[in-house]
Amino acid sequence: MALGTRLDMSTAYHPQTDGQSEITIQTLEDMLRTGLIDFKNGWDRHLSPIEFSYSNSYLTSIKAAPFEALYGRKCQSPVCWAAVGDVQLTGLKIIHETTEKII
């Protein structure tokens, strides 16, 4: 039992036996579906920002974002990367597209 969590095993074929797994899978499906709609032909280039978004979203089950629970600190957003000139990580175009969608 790490970080006050409990591990419940379930099979890959029956995620409905574990409500938390079912919620996580549904959330990821929704995020990927939205990415497909928003980015159409270039959706595969946007998997990293989708993963980033999930990893930095607050989860009530752990009372923190997964990134924060793992590393013990909040992560800087891609919008902050543009401000400090660290655009090589994802590319300037993706940062501007993401910023426009947020604003």
Short mmCIF file of N, CA and C in Angstrom, two decimals:
data_model
loop_
_atom_site.label_atom_id
_atom_site.label_comp_id
_atom_site.label_asym_id
_atom_site.label_seq_id
_atom_site.Cartn_x
_atom_site.Cartn_y
_atom_site.Cartn_z
N MET A 1 0.85 -1.17 0.00
CA MET A 1 0.00 0.00 0.00
C MET A 1 0.90 1.24 0.00
N ALA A 2 1.01 1.89 -1.15
CA ALA A 2 1.85 3.07 -1.28
C ALA A 2 0.99 4.31 -1.39
N LEU A 3 1.42 5.39 -0.79
CA LEU A 3 0.72 6.67 -0.85
C LEU A 3 -0.73 6.56 -0.38
N GLY A 4 -1.01 5.59 0.48
CA GLY A 4 -2.37 5.43 1.00
C GLY A 4 -3.35 4.87 -0.01
N THR A 5 -2.85 4.19 -1.05
CA THR A 5 -3.73 3.62 -2.08
C THR A 5 -3.92 2.13 -1.82
N ARG A 6 -4.94 1.57 -2.45
CA ARG A 6 -5.25 0.15 -2.33
C ARG A 6 -5.25 -0.44 -3.73
N LEU A 7 -4.62 -1.58 -3.93
CA LEU A 7 -4.56 -2.24 -5.23
C LEU A 7 -5.65 -3.30 -5.30
N ASP A 8 -6.57 -3.13 -6.25
CA ASP A 8 -7.61 -4.12 -6.50
C ASP A 8 -7.35 -4.72 -7.87
N MET A 9 -7.21 -6.02 -7.93
CA MET A 9 -6.94 -6.69 -9.19
C MET A 9 -8.24 -6.95 -9.94
N SER A 10 -8.20 -6.79 -11.27
CA SER A 10 -9.33 -7.17 -12.11
C SER A 10 -8.75 -7.67 -13.42
N THR A 11 -9.53 -8.44 -14.15
CA THR A 11 -9.03 -8.99 -15.41
C THR A 11 -9.18 -7.97 -16.52
N ALA A 12 -8.40 -8.14 -17.56
CA ALA A 12 -8.45 -7.22 -18.69
C ALA A 12 -9.80 -7.30 -19.40
N TYR A 13 -10.44 -8.45 -19.35
CA TYR A 13 -11.69 -8.63 -20.07
C TYR A 13 -12.91 -8.15 -19.29
N HIS A 14 -12.73 -7.84 -18.02
CA HIS A 14 -13.86 -7.40 -17.20
C HIS A 14 -13.51 -6.18 -16.35
N PRO A 15 -13.20 -5.04 -17.02
CA PRO A 15 -12.84 -3.86 -16.23
C PRO A 15 -14.01 -3.33 -15.40
N GLN A 16 -15.25 -3.72 -15.76
CA GLN A 16 -16.40 -3.23 -15.01
C GLN A 16 -16.40 -3.76 -13.58
N THR A 17 -15.59 -4.79 -13.29
CA THR A 17 -15.50 -5.29 -11.92
C THR A 17 -14.76 -4.32 -11.02
N ASP A 18 -14.02 -3.41 -11.62
CA ASP A 18 -13.26 -2.41 -10.87
C ASP A 18 -13.73 -1.04 -11.35
N GLY A 19 -14.56 -0.39 -10.57
CA GLY A 19 -15.14 0.89 -10.97
C GLY A 19 -14.11 1.95 -11.33
N GLN A 20 -13.00 1.99 -10.60
CA GLN A 20 -11.97 3.00 -10.88
C GLN A 20 -11.34 2.78 -12.24
N SER A 21 -11.07 1.53 -12.61
CA SER A 21 -10.51 1.25 -13.94
C SER A 21 -11.49 1.67 -15.02
N GLU A 22 -12.76 1.38 -14.79
CA GLU A 22 -13.79 1.72 -15.77
C GLU A 22 -13.86 3.24 -15.98
N ILE A 23 -13.78 4.00 -14.90
CA ILE A 23 -13.81 5.46 -14.99
C ILE A 23 -12.58 5.97 -15.74
N THR A 24 -11.41 5.42 -15.43
CA THR A 24 -10.18 5.83 -16.09
C THR A 24 -10.24 5.54 -17.58
N ILE A 25 -10.67 4.35 -17.94
CA ILE A 25 -10.77 3.97 -19.35
C ILE A 25 -11.75 4.89 -20.07
N GLN A 26 -12.90 5.18 -19.47
CA GLN A 26 -13.89 6.07 -20.09
C GLN A 26 -13.32 7.46 -20.28
N THR A 27 -12.60 7.97 -19.29
CA THR A 27 -11.99 9.30 -19.40
C THR A 27 -10.99 9.34 -20.55
N LEU A 28 -10.13 8.33 -20.63
CA LEU A 28 -9.14 8.29 -21.71
C LEU A 28 -9.81 8.16 -23.07
N GLU A 29 -10.87 7.35 -23.17
CA GLU A 29 -11.61 7.23 -24.43
C GLU A 29 -12.19 8.58 -24.84
N ASP A 30 -12.77 9.31 -23.89
CA ASP A 30 -13.35 10.62 -24.19
C ASP A 30 -12.28 11.60 -24.66
N MET A 31 -11.12 11.59 -24.00
CA MET A 31 -10.05 12.50 -24.38
C MET A 31 -9.52 12.17 -25.78
N LEU A 32 -9.35 10.88 -26.07
CA LEU A 32 -8.87 10.48 -27.39
C LEU A 32 -9.89 10.80 -28.47
N ARG A 33 -11.18 10.58 -28.18
CA ARG A 33 -12.23 10.90 -29.15
C ARG A 33 -12.23 12.40 -29.46
N THR A 34 -12.10 13.22 -28.43
CA THR A 34 -12.04 14.67 -28.62
C THR A 34 -10.82 15.04 -29.45
N GLY A 35 -9.69 14.40 -29.19
CA GLY A 35 -8.48 14.65 -29.97
C GLY A 35 -8.67 14.30 -31.43
N LEU A 36 -9.38 13.21 -31.71
CA LEU A 36 -9.65 12.83 -33.09
C LEU A 36 -10.52 13.86 -33.79
N ILE A 37 -11.51 14.37 -33.09
CA ILE A 37 -12.41 15.37 -33.67
C ILE A 37 -11.67 16.68 -33.91
N ASP A 38 -10.89 17.12 -32.93
CA ASP A 38 -10.19 18.40 -33.03
C ASP A 38 -9.06 18.40 -34.05
N PHE A 39 -8.31 17.30 -34.13
CA PHE A 39 -7.09 17.31 -34.93
C PHE A 39 -7.18 16.48 -36.20
N LYS A 40 -8.25 15.75 -36.41
CA LYS A 40 -8.54 14.94 -37.60
C LYS A 40 -7.31 14.19 -38.12
N ASN A 41 -6.67 14.69 -39.18
CA ASN A 41 -5.60 13.94 -39.84
C ASN A 41 -4.31 13.84 -39.03
N GLY A 42 -4.02 14.80 -38.19
CA GLY A 42 -2.76 14.78 -37.45
C GLY A 42 -2.92 14.37 -36.00
N TRP A 43 -3.96 13.58 -35.69
CA TRP A 43 -4.25 13.24 -34.29
C TRP A 43 -3.09 12.53 -33.61
N ASP A 44 -2.34 11.72 -34.36
CA ASP A 44 -1.26 10.95 -33.74
C ASP A 44 -0.15 11.83 -33.20
N ARG A 45 0.02 13.02 -33.79
CA ARG A 45 1.04 13.95 -33.29
C ARG A 45 0.60 14.61 -31.99
N HIS A 46 -0.66 14.48 -31.65
CA HIS A 46 -1.20 15.15 -30.46
C HIS A 46 -1.43 14.19 -29.30
N LEU A 47 -0.92 12.98 -29.40
CA LEU A 47 -1.08 12.03 -28.29
C LEU A 47 -0.33 12.51 -27.04
N SER A 48 0.84 13.09 -27.24
CA SER A 48 1.61 13.58 -26.08
C SER A 48 0.86 14.67 -25.32
N PRO A 49 0.29 15.69 -26.02
CA PRO A 49 -0.48 16.68 -25.27
C PRO A 49 -1.72 16.10 -24.58
N ILE A 50 -2.33 15.08 -25.19
CA ILE A 50 -3.48 14.43 -24.56
C ILE A 50 -3.03 13.71 -23.29
N GLU A 51 -1.91 13.00 -23.38
CA GLU A 51 -1.35 12.33 -22.20
C GLU A 51 -0.99 13.35 -21.13
N PHE A 52 -0.39 14.47 -21.55
CA PHE A 52 -0.02 15.53 -20.62
C PHE A 52 -1.25 16.05 -19.90
N SER A 53 -2.32 16.25 -20.66
CA SER A 53 -3.56 16.76 -20.08
C SER A 53 -4.11 15.80 -19.03
N TYR A 54 -4.12 14.51 -19.34
CA TYR A 54 -4.62 13.54 -18.36
C TYR A 54 -3.72 13.49 -17.13
N SER A 55 -2.43 13.48 -17.35
CA SER A 55 -1.48 13.37 -16.24
C SER A 55 -1.52 14.57 -15.30
N ASN A 56 -2.05 15.68 -15.79
CA ASN A 56 -2.10 16.89 -14.97
C ASN A 56 -3.52 17.29 -14.59
N SER A 57 -4.47 16.37 -14.79
CA SER A 57 -5.85 16.61 -14.38
C SER A 57 -6.06 16.08 -12.96
N TYR A 58 -6.76 16.86 -12.16
CA TYR A 58 -7.03 16.46 -10.77
C TYR A 58 -7.94 15.24 -10.75
N LEU A 59 -7.56 14.23 -9.99
CA LEU A 59 -8.37 13.03 -9.82
C LEU A 59 -8.83 12.95 -8.36
N THR A 60 -10.13 12.88 -8.17
CA THR A 60 -10.65 12.84 -6.80
C THR A 60 -10.23 11.57 -6.07
N SER A 61 -10.01 10.50 -6.83
CA SER A 61 -9.64 9.23 -6.18
C SER A 61 -8.30 9.31 -5.47
N ILE A 62 -7.36 10.10 -6.00
CA ILE A 62 -6.05 10.24 -5.35
C ILE A 62 -5.84 11.64 -4.78
N LYS A 63 -6.85 12.49 -4.96
CA LYS A 63 -6.83 13.87 -4.45
C LYS A 63 -5.61 14.66 -4.95
N ALA A 64 -5.24 14.40 -6.20
CA ALA A 64 -4.12 15.11 -6.84
C ALA A 64 -4.12 14.72 -8.31
N ALA A 65 -3.30 15.38 -9.09
CA ALA A 65 -3.06 14.98 -10.47
C ALA A 65 -2.07 13.82 -10.45
N PRO A 66 -2.16 12.87 -11.40
CA PRO A 66 -1.20 11.76 -11.41
C PRO A 66 0.25 12.23 -11.41
N PHE A 67 0.57 13.27 -12.18
CA PHE A 67 1.94 13.79 -12.20
C PHE A 67 2.37 14.25 -10.82
N GLU A 68 1.49 14.99 -10.17
CA GLU A 68 1.80 15.52 -8.84
C GLU A 68 1.94 14.40 -7.81
N ALA A 69 1.10 13.36 -7.92
CA ALA A 69 1.19 12.23 -7.00
C ALA A 69 2.50 11.47 -7.20
N LEU A 70 2.94 11.36 -8.45
CA LEU A 70 4.15 10.61 -8.74
C LEU A 70 5.42 11.37 -8.38
N TYR A 71 5.47 12.66 -8.74
CA TYR A 71 6.70 13.44 -8.56
C TYR A 71 6.68 14.38 -7.36
N GLY A 72 5.53 14.53 -6.72
CA GLY A 72 5.45 15.37 -5.53
C GLY A 72 5.46 16.86 -5.80
N ARG A 73 5.20 17.26 -7.02
CA ARG A 73 5.15 18.68 -7.38
C ARG A 73 4.24 18.85 -8.59
N LYS A 74 3.75 20.06 -8.78
CA LYS A 74 2.93 20.36 -9.95
C LYS A 74 3.83 20.49 -11.17
N CYS A 75 3.29 20.19 -12.33
CA CYS A 75 4.05 20.29 -13.57
C CYS A 75 3.76 21.63 -14.25
N GLN A 76 4.76 22.17 -14.92
CA GLN A 76 4.53 23.38 -15.71
C GLN A 76 3.77 22.99 -16.97
N SER A 77 2.84 23.84 -17.38
CA SER A 77 2.05 23.55 -18.57
C SER A 77 2.80 23.94 -19.83
N PRO A 78 2.36 23.43 -21.01
CA PRO A 78 3.01 23.81 -22.26
C PRO A 78 2.98 25.32 -22.50
N VAL A 79 1.96 25.99 -21.98
CA VAL A 79 1.88 27.44 -22.13
C VAL A 79 3.08 28.08 -21.45
N CYS A 80 3.49 27.55 -20.29
CA CYS A 80 4.67 28.07 -19.59
C CYS A 80 5.94 27.77 -20.36
N TRP A 81 5.99 26.65 -21.08
CA TRP A 81 7.19 26.31 -21.84
C TRP A 81 7.48 27.38 -22.88
N ALA A 82 6.44 27.90 -23.53
CA ALA A 82 6.65 28.93 -24.55
C ALA A 82 7.23 30.18 -23.91
N ALA A 83 6.81 30.48 -22.70
CA ALA A 83 7.29 31.68 -22.02
C ALA A 83 8.77 31.58 -21.65
N VAL A 84 9.25 30.38 -21.35
CA VAL A 84 10.65 30.23 -20.96
C VAL A 84 11.53 29.78 -22.11
N GLY A 85 10.96 29.63 -23.30
CA GLY A 85 11.76 29.28 -24.47
C GLY A 85 12.08 27.81 -24.60
N ASP A 86 11.36 26.95 -23.91
CA ASP A 86 11.63 25.51 -23.97
C ASP A 86 10.67 24.84 -24.96
N VAL A 87 10.61 25.35 -26.18
CA VAL A 87 9.65 24.88 -27.16
C VAL A 87 10.12 23.65 -27.93
N GLN A 88 11.33 23.21 -27.74
CA GLN A 88 11.82 22.05 -28.46
C GLN A 88 11.10 20.77 -28.03
N LEU A 89 10.51 20.78 -26.85
CA LEU A 89 9.87 19.57 -26.33
C LEU A 89 8.67 19.15 -27.17
N THR A 90 7.83 20.07 -27.58
CA THR A 90 6.64 19.70 -28.34
C THR A 90 6.50 20.46 -29.64
N GLY A 91 7.21 21.50 -29.83
CA GLY A 91 7.09 22.28 -31.05
C GLY A 91 6.24 23.51 -30.84
N LEU A 92 6.68 24.59 -31.41
CA LEU A 92 6.02 25.88 -31.24
C LEU A 92 4.58 25.86 -31.76
N LYS A 93 4.35 25.21 -32.91
CA LYS A 93 3.02 25.19 -33.50
C LYS A 93 2.00 24.53 -32.56
N ILE A 94 2.37 23.40 -31.97
CA ILE A 94 1.45 22.70 -31.06
C ILE A 94 1.16 23.54 -29.83
N ILE A 95 2.18 24.23 -29.32
CA ILE A 95 1.98 25.09 -28.15
C ILE A 95 1.00 26.21 -28.48
N HIS A 96 1.15 26.83 -29.65
CA HIS A 96 0.22 27.90 -30.03
C HIS A 96 -1.20 27.36 -30.24
N GLU A 97 -1.33 26.19 -30.88
CA GLU A 97 -2.65 25.59 -31.07
C GLU A 97 -3.31 25.30 -29.71
N THR A 98 -2.54 24.75 -28.79
CA THR A 98 -3.07 24.43 -27.47
C THR A 98 -3.48 25.70 -26.73
N THR A 99 -2.63 26.72 -26.80
CA THR A 99 -2.93 27.99 -26.15
C THR A 99 -4.22 28.59 -26.70
N GLU A 100 -4.40 28.54 -28.02
CA GLU A 100 -5.61 29.08 -28.64
C GLU A 100 -6.85 28.32 -28.18
N LYS A 101 -6.75 27.01 -28.03
CA LYS A 101 -7.90 26.22 -27.58
C LYS A 101 -8.25 26.52 -26.13
N ILE A 102 -7.23 26.82 -25.32
CA ILE A 102 -7.47 27.14 -23.91
C ILE A 102 -8.10 28.51 -23.77
N ILE A 103 -7.60 29.47 -24.54
CA ILE A 103 -8.07 30.86 -24.45
C ILE A 103 -9.32 31.00 -25.22
#
